[in-house]
CSV table of C-alpha atoms and ligand atoms in Angstrom, one decimal:
chain,number,residue,atom,x,y,z
A,134,MET,CA,121.9,196.6,65.2
A,135,THR,CA,123.0,194.2,62.5
A,136,GLN,CA,124.4,190.8,63.2
A,137,PRO,CA,126.5,190.4,60.1
A,138,THR,CA,128.3,187.1,61.0
A,139,THR,CA,125.1,185.3,61.9
A,140,GLY,CA,122.9,186.9,59.2
A,141,ALA,CA,119.3,185.6,59.0
A,142,ALA,CA,119.8,184.8,55.3
A,143,PHE,CA,122.0,181.8,56.4
A,144,ALA,CA,120.9,178.7,58.2
A,145,PHE,CA,122.3,175.2,58.8
A,146,ALA,CA,119.8,172.4,59.5
A,147,LEU,CA,121.3,169.1,60.6
A,148,GLU,CA,119.3,166.2,59.2
A,149,ALA,CA,121.1,163.2,60.3
A,150,THR,CA,124.4,162.0,61.9
A,151,ASP,CA,126.0,158.7,61.5
A,152,GLY,CA,129.0,158.4,63.8
A,153,ASP,CA,130.6,161.8,63.3
A,154,ALA,CA,129.4,162.1,59.7
A,155,ARG,CA,126.7,164.6,59.1
A,156,ALA,CA,124.0,165.2,56.5
A,157,ALA,CA,122.6,168.8,56.5
A,158,THR,CA,121.2,171.7,54.5
A,159,PHE,CA,123.2,174.9,54.4
A,160,SER,CA,120.9,177.8,53.3
A,161,THR,CA,122.5,180.9,51.8
A,162,PRO,CA,121.1,184.0,50.0
A,163,HIS,CA,121.6,182.3,46.7
A,164,GLY,CA,120.0,179.0,47.7
A,165,ALA,CA,120.5,175.8,49.7
A,166,VAL,CA,123.4,173.5,49.7
A,167,GLN,CA,122.9,169.9,50.7
A,168,THR,CA,125.9,168.6,52.6
A,169,PRO,CA,128.3,166.9,52.6
A,170,THR,CA,129.3,168.3,49.2
A,171,PHE,CA,132.2,169.2,47.1
A,172,MET,CA,132.6,172.7,45.7
A,173,PRO,CA,134.3,172.9,42.3
A,174,VAL,CA,136.9,175.6,42.2
A,175,GLY,CA,136.5,178.5,39.8
A,176,THR,CA,139.7,180.4,40.6
A,177,LEU,CA,139.3,183.1,38.0
A,178,ALA,CA,135.5,183.0,38.0
A,179,THR,CA,135.5,180.0,35.8
A,180,VAL,CA,135.8,176.3,36.7
A,181,LYS,CA,138.4,175.6,34.0
A,182,THR,CA,136.9,174.3,30.8
A,183,LEU,CA,133.4,174.0,32.3
A,184,ASP,CA,130.3,176.1,31.5
A,185,PRO,CA,127.9,176.9,34.4
A,186,ASP,CA,125.4,174.6,32.8
A,187,ASP,CA,127.9,171.8,33.0
A,188,LEU,CA,128.3,172.4,36.7
A,189,ARG,CA,124.5,172.5,37.2
A,190,GLY,CA,124.2,169.3,35.2
A,191,ALA,CA,126.8,167.6,37.5
A,192,GLY,CA,124.8,168.7,40.5
A,193,ALA,CA,127.1,171.4,41.8
A,194,SER,CA,125.3,173.6,44.3
A,195,MET,CA,128.1,175.9,45.5
A,196,ILE,CA,131.4,176.9,43.9
A,197,LEU,CA,134.5,178.7,44.9
A,198,ALA,CA,136.3,181.6,43.4
A,199,ASN,CA,139.5,183.3,44.5
A,200,ALA,CA,139.9,186.8,45.8
A,201,TYR,CA,143.6,187.1,45.1
A,202,HIS,CA,143.3,186.2,41.5
A,203,LEU,CA,140.2,188.2,40.8
A,204,HIS,CA,141.7,191.2,42.6
A,205,LEU,CA,144.6,191.1,40.2
A,206,ARG,CA,142.5,190.4,37.1
A,207,PRO,CA,140.0,191.7,36.2
A,208,GLY,CA,139.8,193.6,39.5
A,209,ASP,CA,137.3,193.3,42.2
A,210,GLU,CA,135.9,196.8,41.7
A,211,LEU,CA,135.2,196.0,38.1
A,212,VAL,CA,133.4,192.8,39.2
A,213,ARG,CA,131.3,194.8,41.6
A,214,ALA,CA,130.5,197.5,39.0
A,215,LEU,CA,129.2,194.7,36.7
A,216,GLY,CA,126.8,193.5,39.4
A,217,GLY,CA,129.1,191.1,41.5
A,218,LEU,CA,130.5,187.7,40.9
A,219,HIS,CA,127.2,185.9,40.5
A,220,ARG,CA,126.1,188.0,37.6
A,221,PHE,CA,129.6,188.4,36.1
A,222,MET,CA,130.1,184.6,35.8
A,223,HIS,CA,126.4,183.8,35.3
A,224,TRP,CA,126.2,181.5,38.4
A,225,ASP,CA,123.1,182.3,40.5
A,226,ALA,CA,123.7,179.7,43.1
A,227,PRO,CA,126.0,180.0,46.2
A,228,ILE,CA,129.6,181.1,45.9
A,229,LEU,CA,132.4,181.1,48.4
A,230,THR,CA,135.6,183.2,48.0
A,231,ASP,CA,138.9,182.2,49.4
A,232,SER,CA,140.7,185.2,50.9
A,233,GLY,CA,143.9,184.8,49.0
A,234,GLY,CA,145.9,183.9,52.1
A,235,PHE,CA,146.9,180.6,50.6
A,236,GLN,CA,148.0,182.2,47.3
A,237,VAL,CA,149.9,185.1,48.9
A,238,PHE,CA,151.8,182.7,51.1
A,239,SER,CA,152.6,180.4,48.2
A,240,LEU,CA,154.6,183.2,46.6
A,241,GLU,CA,157.6,182.2,48.7
A,242,THR,CA,160.1,184.7,47.2
A,243,LEU,CA,157.7,187.4,46.4
A,244,ARG,CA,156.3,188.4,49.8
A,245,THR,CA,157.1,190.2,53.1
A,246,VAL,CA,154.9,189.4,56.1
A,247,SER,CA,154.3,191.8,58.9
A,248,GLU,CA,151.6,192.2,61.6
A,249,GLU,CA,150.0,194.8,59.3
A,250,GLY,CA,149.6,192.4,56.4
A,251,VAL,CA,151.5,191.0,53.5
A,252,GLU,CA,153.4,192.8,50.8
A,253,PHE,CA,153.8,190.9,47.6
A,254,ARG,CA,154.4,191.2,43.9
A,255,SER,CA,151.7,190.3,41.4
A,256,HIS,CA,152.5,187.1,39.6
A,257,ILE,CA,151.0,188.7,36.5
A,258,ASP,CA,153.1,191.9,36.1
A,259,GLY,CA,155.4,192.1,39.1
A,260,SER,CA,153.6,195.2,40.5
A,261,LYS,CA,153.9,195.7,44.3
A,262,ARG,CA,150.7,195.0,46.2
A,263,PHE,CA,149.7,194.9,49.8
A,264,PHE,CA,147.0,192.7,51.5
A,265,SER,CA,145.8,193.4,55.0
A,266,PRO,CA,142.8,191.9,56.7
A,267,GLU,CA,140.9,195.1,56.0
A,268,SER,CA,141.8,195.3,52.3
A,269,VAL,CA,140.9,191.6,51.7
A,270,MET,CA,137.5,192.2,53.3
A,271,ARG,CA,136.9,195.1,50.9
A,272,ILE,CA,137.9,192.9,48.0
A,273,GLU,CA,135.7,190.0,49.0
A,274,ARG,CA,132.8,192.5,49.7
A,275,ASN,CA,133.2,193.8,46.1
A,276,LEU,CA,133.2,190.3,44.7
A,277,GLY,CA,130.0,189.6,46.6
A,278,ALA,CA,130.2,185.8,47.3
A,279,ASP,CA,127.7,184.4,49.8
A,280,VAL,CA,130.5,183.1,52.1
A,281,ILE,CA,133.8,185.0,52.4
A,282,MET,CA,136.9,183.6,54.2
A,283,GLN,CA,139.0,185.6,56.6
A,284,PHE,CA,142.5,186.6,55.6
A,285,ASP,CA,144.8,184.2,57.4
A,286,HIS,CA,148.5,183.4,57.7
A,287,VAL,CA,149.1,180.1,56.0
A,288,ILE,CA,152.3,178.1,56.7
A,289,PRO,CA,153.7,174.8,55.3
A,290,GLY,CA,152.1,171.6,56.6
A,291,GLN,CA,155.2,170.4,58.4
A,292,SER,CA,156.0,173.6,60.2
A,293,GLU,CA,157.3,173.2,63.7
A,294,GLU,CA,155.2,174.2,66.7
A,295,SER,CA,156.6,177.7,67.3
A,296,ALA,CA,156.1,178.8,63.6
A,297,ALA,CA,152.6,177.2,63.6
A,298,ARG,CA,151.7,179.0,66.9
A,299,ASP,CA,152.9,182.4,65.5
A,300,ALA,CA,150.9,182.0,62.3
A,301,SER,CA,147.8,180.7,64.2
A,302,GLU,CA,147.8,183.5,66.7
A,303,ARG,CA,148.4,186.1,63.9
A,304,SER,CA,145.4,184.6,62.1
A,305,LEU,CA,143.3,185.1,65.2
A,306,ARG,CA,144.4,188.8,65.4
A,307,TRP,CA,143.6,189.2,61.7
A,308,LEU,CA,140.2,187.6,62.2
A,309,GLU,CA,139.3,190.3,64.7
A,310,ARG,CA,140.4,192.9,62.1
A,311,CYS,CA,138.5,191.1,59.4
A,312,LYS,CA,135.3,191.2,61.5
A,313,GLY,CA,135.8,194.8,62.3
A,314,GLU,CA,136.1,195.8,58.7
A,315,PHE,CA,133.3,193.4,57.6
A,316,ASP,CA,130.9,194.9,60.2
A,317,ARG,CA,131.9,198.4,59.2
A,318,LEU,CA,131.3,197.8,55.5
A,319,GLU,CA,127.9,196.3,56.2
A,320,MET,CA,126.9,199.3,58.3
A,321,VAL,CA,128.1,201.7,55.6
A,322,GLU,CA,126.1,199.9,52.9
A,323,HIS,CA,123.0,199.6,55.1
A,324,ALA,CA,123.2,203.4,55.6
A,325,GLU,CA,123.7,203.9,51.9
A,326,GLY,CA,120.8,201.5,51.1
A,327,ASP,CA,118.5,203.3,53.6
A,328,ALA,CA,119.4,206.7,52.0
A,329,HIS,CA,118.5,205.4,48.5
A,330,GLY,CA,115.6,203.2,49.7
A,331,ALA,CA,117.4,200.1,48.5
A,332,PRO,CA,118.7,197.1,50.5
A,333,PRO,CA,122.4,196.5,50.7
A,334,ARG,CA,123.7,194.7,47.7
A,335,PHE,CA,125.2,191.6,49.0
A,336,GLN,CA,124.4,189.5,52.1
A,337,GLN,CA,127.5,187.7,53.1
A,338,ALA,CA,128.8,185.5,55.9
A,339,LEU,CA,132.4,185.7,57.1
A,340,PHE,CA,133.9,182.3,58.0
A,341,PRO,CA,136.9,182.2,60.4
A,342,ILE,CA,139.7,179.7,59.7
A,343,VAL,CA,141.0,177.3,62.3
A,344,GLN,CA,144.8,177.0,61.9
A,345,GLY,CA,147.4,175.4,64.0
A,346,GLY,CA,149.4,173.1,61.6
A,347,ILE,CA,149.6,169.5,62.8
A,348,HIS,CA,149.7,170.5,66.5
A,349,ALA,CA,146.7,169.3,68.4
A,350,GLY,CA,147.1,171.8,71.2
A,351,LEU,CA,147.3,174.7,68.7
A,352,ARG,CA,144.2,173.5,66.8
A,353,VAL,CA,142.2,173.3,70.0
A,354,ALA,CA,143.3,176.7,71.2
A,355,ALA,CA,142.5,178.2,67.8
A,356,ALA,CA,139.0,176.7,67.7
A,357,ARG,CA,138.3,177.9,71.2
A,358,ALA,CA,139.6,181.4,70.6
A,359,ILE,CA,137.6,181.7,67.3
A,360,ARG,CA,134.4,180.7,69.1
A,361,SER,CA,135.0,183.2,71.8
A,362,ALA,CA,135.6,185.9,69.2
A,363,GLY,CA,132.1,185.7,67.7
A,364,ASP,CA,129.1,183.7,66.7
A,365,TRP,CA,130.0,182.5,63.2
A,366,VAL,CA,127.8,181.2,60.4
A,367,GLY,CA,130.4,178.5,59.6
A,368,TYR,CA,134.0,177.5,60.2
A,369,GLY,CA,136.9,176.9,57.9
A,370,ILE,CA,139.6,174.4,58.7
A,371,GLY,CA,142.7,175.5,57.0
A,372,GLY,CA,146.4,174.6,56.7
A,373,LEU,CA,145.8,171.0,55.9
A,374,SER,CA,146.7,169.0,52.7
A,375,VAL,CA,149.7,171.3,52.4
A,376,GLY,CA,152.5,168.7,52.6
A,377,GLU,CA,151.7,166.9,55.9
A,378,ALA,CA,151.2,163.2,56.1
A,379,LYS,CA,147.6,162.0,55.7
A,380,PRO,CA,147.3,160.5,59.2
A,381,ASP,CA,148.3,163.9,60.5
A,382,MET,CA,145.5,165.6,58.5
A,383,TYR,CA,142.9,163.1,59.7
A,384,GLY,CA,144.2,163.4,63.3
A,385,MET,CA,143.7,167.2,63.2
A,386,LEU,CA,140.1,166.8,62.0
A,387,GLU,CA,139.5,164.5,64.9
A,388,VAL,CA,140.9,167.1,67.3
A,389,VAL,CA,138.9,169.9,65.8
A,390,HIS,CA,135.6,168.1,65.5
A,391,PRO,CA,134.4,168.3,69.1
A,392,GLU,CA,135.6,171.9,69.4
A,393,LEU,CA,133.3,173.3,66.7
A,394,PRO,CA,129.6,173.9,67.3
A,395,ALA,CA,127.5,171.0,65.8
A,396,ASP,CA,124.9,173.3,64.4
A,397,ARG,CA,127.3,175.1,62.0
A,398,PRO,CA,128.9,174.0,58.7
A,399,ARG,CA,132.6,173.1,58.7
A,400,TYR,CA,134.6,173.6,55.5
A,401,LEU,CA,137.9,171.7,55.0
A,402,MET,CA,139.9,174.0,52.7
A,403,GLY,CA,141.8,172.7,49.7
A,404,VAL,CA,141.1,169.1,50.2
A,405,GLY,CA,139.5,167.2,47.3
A,406,PHE,CA,141.0,163.7,46.5
A,407,PRO,CA,138.1,161.2,46.7
A,408,GLU,CA,139.6,159.2,49.6
A,409,ASP,CA,140.2,162.5,51.6
A,410,LEU,CA,136.6,163.5,51.0
A,411,ILE,CA,135.3,160.3,52.6
A,412,GLU,CA,137.8,160.4,55.4
A,413,GLY,CA,136.8,164.1,56.0
A,414,VAL,CA,133.1,163.3,56.0
A,415,ARG,CA,133.8,160.5,58.5
A,416,ARG,CA,135.3,163.2,60.8
A,417,GLY,CA,132.4,165.7,60.6
A,418,VAL,CA,133.4,167.8,57.6
A,419,ASP,CA,130.5,169.2,55.5
A,420,LEU,CA,132.2,171.2,52.7
A,421,PHE,CA,135.3,170.6,50.6
A,422,ASP,CA,137.0,172.3,47.7
A,423,CYS,CA,140.0,171.5,45.6
A,424,VAL,CA,141.4,172.2,42.1
A,425,ALA,CA,142.4,168.5,41.9
A,426,PRO,CA,139.5,167.3,39.7
A,427,THR,CA,140.0,169.9,37.0
A,428,ARG,CA,143.8,170.1,37.3
A,429,MET,CA,144.2,166.3,37.1
A,430,GLY,CA,141.6,166.3,34.3
A,431,ARG,CA,143.8,168.6,32.3
A,432,ASN,CA,146.7,166.4,33.0
A,433,GLY,CA,144.9,163.3,31.8
A,434,THR,CA,144.1,161.6,35.1
A,435,ALA,CA,140.5,160.5,35.9
A,436,PHE,CA,139.1,159.5,39.2
A,437,THR,CA,137.0,156.3,38.8
A,438,SER,CA,135.2,153.9,41.0
A,439,ALA,CA,138.1,151.5,40.4
A,440,GLY,CA,140.9,153.9,41.2
A,441,ARG,CA,142.7,156.5,39.1
A,442,VAL,CA,143.1,156.1,35.4
A,443,ASN,CA,145.7,157.9,33.2
A,444,VAL,CA,144.0,158.2,29.8
A,445,LYS,CA,147.2,158.8,28.0
A,446,ARG,CA,148.4,155.2,28.6
A,447,GLN,CA,149.0,153.0,25.6
A,448,GLU,CA,146.7,150.3,27.1
A,449,LEU,CA,143.7,152.5,26.4
A,450,ARG,CA,144.4,152.8,22.7
A,451,ALA,CA,141.6,150.4,21.6
A,452,ASP,CA,139.6,150.3,24.8
A,453,PRO,CA,135.9,150.7,23.8
A,454,ARG,CA,134.7,151.0,27.4
A,455,PRO,CA,133.7,154.2,29.1
A,456,LEU,CA,136.1,155.8,31.6
A,457,ASP,CA,134.0,154.5,34.5
A,458,GLU,CA,131.3,152.0,33.8
A,459,GLY,CA,129.5,153.0,37.0
A,460,CYS,CA,129.4,156.8,36.0
A,461,ASP,CA,126.5,158.5,34.3
A,462,CYS,CA,128.3,161.7,33.5
A,463,PRO,CA,128.1,163.1,29.9
A,464,THR,CA,131.6,161.9,29.2
A,465,CYS,CA,131.0,158.3,30.3
A,466,ARG,CA,127.6,158.2,28.7
A,467,ARG,CA,129.0,159.1,25.3
A,468,PHE,CA,132.7,158.4,24.8
A,469,SER,CA,135.1,155.6,25.0
A,470,ARG,CA,138.5,155.4,26.7
A,471,ALA,CA,140.0,155.0,23.2
A,472,TYR,CA,138.5,158.3,22.1
A,473,LEU,CA,139.5,160.1,25.2
A,474,ARG,CA,143.1,158.8,24.8
A,475,HIS,CA,143.1,159.9,21.2
A,476,LEU,CA,142.0,163.5,22.2
A,477,TYR,CA,144.8,163.7,24.8
A,478,VAL,CA,147.6,162.4,22.6
A,479,SER,CA,146.4,164.8,19.9
A,480,ASP,CA,146.3,167.8,22.3
A,481,GLU,CA,142.6,168.4,21.5
A,482,THR,CA,141.0,170.7,24.0
A,483,LEU,CA,137.8,168.7,24.1
A,484,GLY,CA,139.8,166.0,26.0
A,485,LEU,CA,140.6,168.5,28.9
A,486,ARG,CA,136.9,169.4,29.1
A,487,LEU,CA,135.5,165.9,29.0
A,488,LEU,CA,137.9,164.7,31.7
A,489,SER,CA,137.3,167.7,33.9
A,490,LEU,CA,133.6,167.2,33.5
A,491,HIS,CA,133.9,163.5,34.6
A,492,ASN,CA,136.1,164.3,37.6
A,493,VAL,CA,133.9,167.0,38.9
A,494,HIS,CA,130.8,164.8,38.4
A,495,PHE,CA,132.6,162.0,40.1
A,496,LEU,CA,133.4,163.9,43.3
A,497,LEU,CA,129.9,165.5,43.5
A,498,ASN,CA,128.4,162.0,43.0
A,499,LEU,CA,130.6,160.6,45.7
A,500,MET,CA,129.3,163.2,48.1
A,501,ARG,CA,125.7,162.7,47.1
A,502,GLU,CA,126.1,159.0,47.8
A,503,ALA,CA,127.8,159.7,51.1
A,504,ARG,CA,124.9,162.0,52.1
A,505,ARG,CA,122.4,159.2,51.2
A,506,ALA,CA,124.4,156.7,53.2
A,507,ILE,CA,124.4,159.0,56.3
A,508,LEU,CA,120.7,159.6,56.0
A,509,GLU,CA,120.2,155.8,55.8
A,510,GLY,CA,122.6,155.1,58.7
A,511,ARG,CA,125.1,153.1,56.6
A,512,PHE,CA,128.0,155.5,56.1
A,513,ASP,CA,130.4,153.1,57.7
A,514,ALA,CA,129.6,150.4,55.1
A,515,TYR,CA,129.7,153.0,52.4
A,516,SER,CA,133.2,154.2,53.2
A,517,ARG,CA,134.4,150.6,53.7
A,518,ASP,CA,133.2,149.8,50.2
A,519,TRP,CA,134.8,152.9,48.6
A,520,LEU,CA,138.1,153.4,50.3
A,521,PRO,CA,140.0,150.4,49.1
A,522,ARG,CA,138.9,151.0,45.5
A,523,LEU,CA,139.7,154.6,45.4
A,524,SER,CA,143.4,154.1,46.4
A,525,GLN,CA,143.9,151.7,43.4
A,526,ARG,CA,145.5,152.8,40.2
A,527,THR,CA,143.8,150.7,37.6
A,528,VAL,CA,145.9,152.1,34.7
A,529,SER,CA,148.7,153.7,36.7
A,530,GLU,CA,149.7,157.3,36.5
B,798,LIG,ZN1,132.0,159.9,34.1
């Protein structure tokens, strides 16, 4: 009898806590992840403008890819035929795939939701598609990431309680269906592997997602229902940073924290501004992801230890200093603000790359330092030092 959702290839070892903040090691079939950490987002099997070596150099240990996008292009079956996502994108460390729930529900005018699933039109060619919990499990199985997320019903952050309850309860029913299909696929592949004398190709863990909007009672109910539905390797916390006020997001993390098992990783989905990372770690979060560092990098905004800097600003025209004097990334080690500004105003692609590299490096470093602070029992001082600086806009956007 297999135990797919608690596979032996995965482990989570808590090393230290400081308040509710945690330092741990999350082991996966493709290696260990020291937490807390930030996962750069490679939506289309590439972290935009960055090479896998750049990511390794920045200290990334786990990255994210997106099932919705890769299903549409190049197709999850093709990725599988080419050996799975790790081989396809030449990243042999851990990968997590998002189920596509967030993308499908973002297609406001292009979708129809039913209990069975979601019908939508491809944003690429307008073709009609259908996602169900079962089909999404097959897609994520084909992609072969270490951690795969359940298909869930995502709603806007400010949704009222009745809508949030419906979506949360549907997500729970879909979780049961995801698990059923996940278990079935593992058994089929075990049988095929036995028949051919080879092991199943991918060992994966299915993470459920705690929903419930900004309603404490719904969050608690969702966390409890998820725990009674299975013994999960880790837990996603979804539906936050989708338009609600920051205090609401932090409040929901505080509500969910005691409801999740201490010995499993918690992943706060789609949250990646520096101050949110620190506030999340303070409330027990281990893993984060967000397109912010690369998207903002492409727009010319840098995270720095003295707040955000817009490199397109006139004030930087003759500024010989690095973007962030405290940063040791390849951008800050080599290039001036003046040069970066020049690249941006000249529409040179190197500018996009250098800023993305810095931003990803910055968030990874912020989490490495947070981890060290937790291990040394000084996370509170660490966050009190960082938070006021991060909210500044040194050269405003
Ligand atoms: Zn830098």
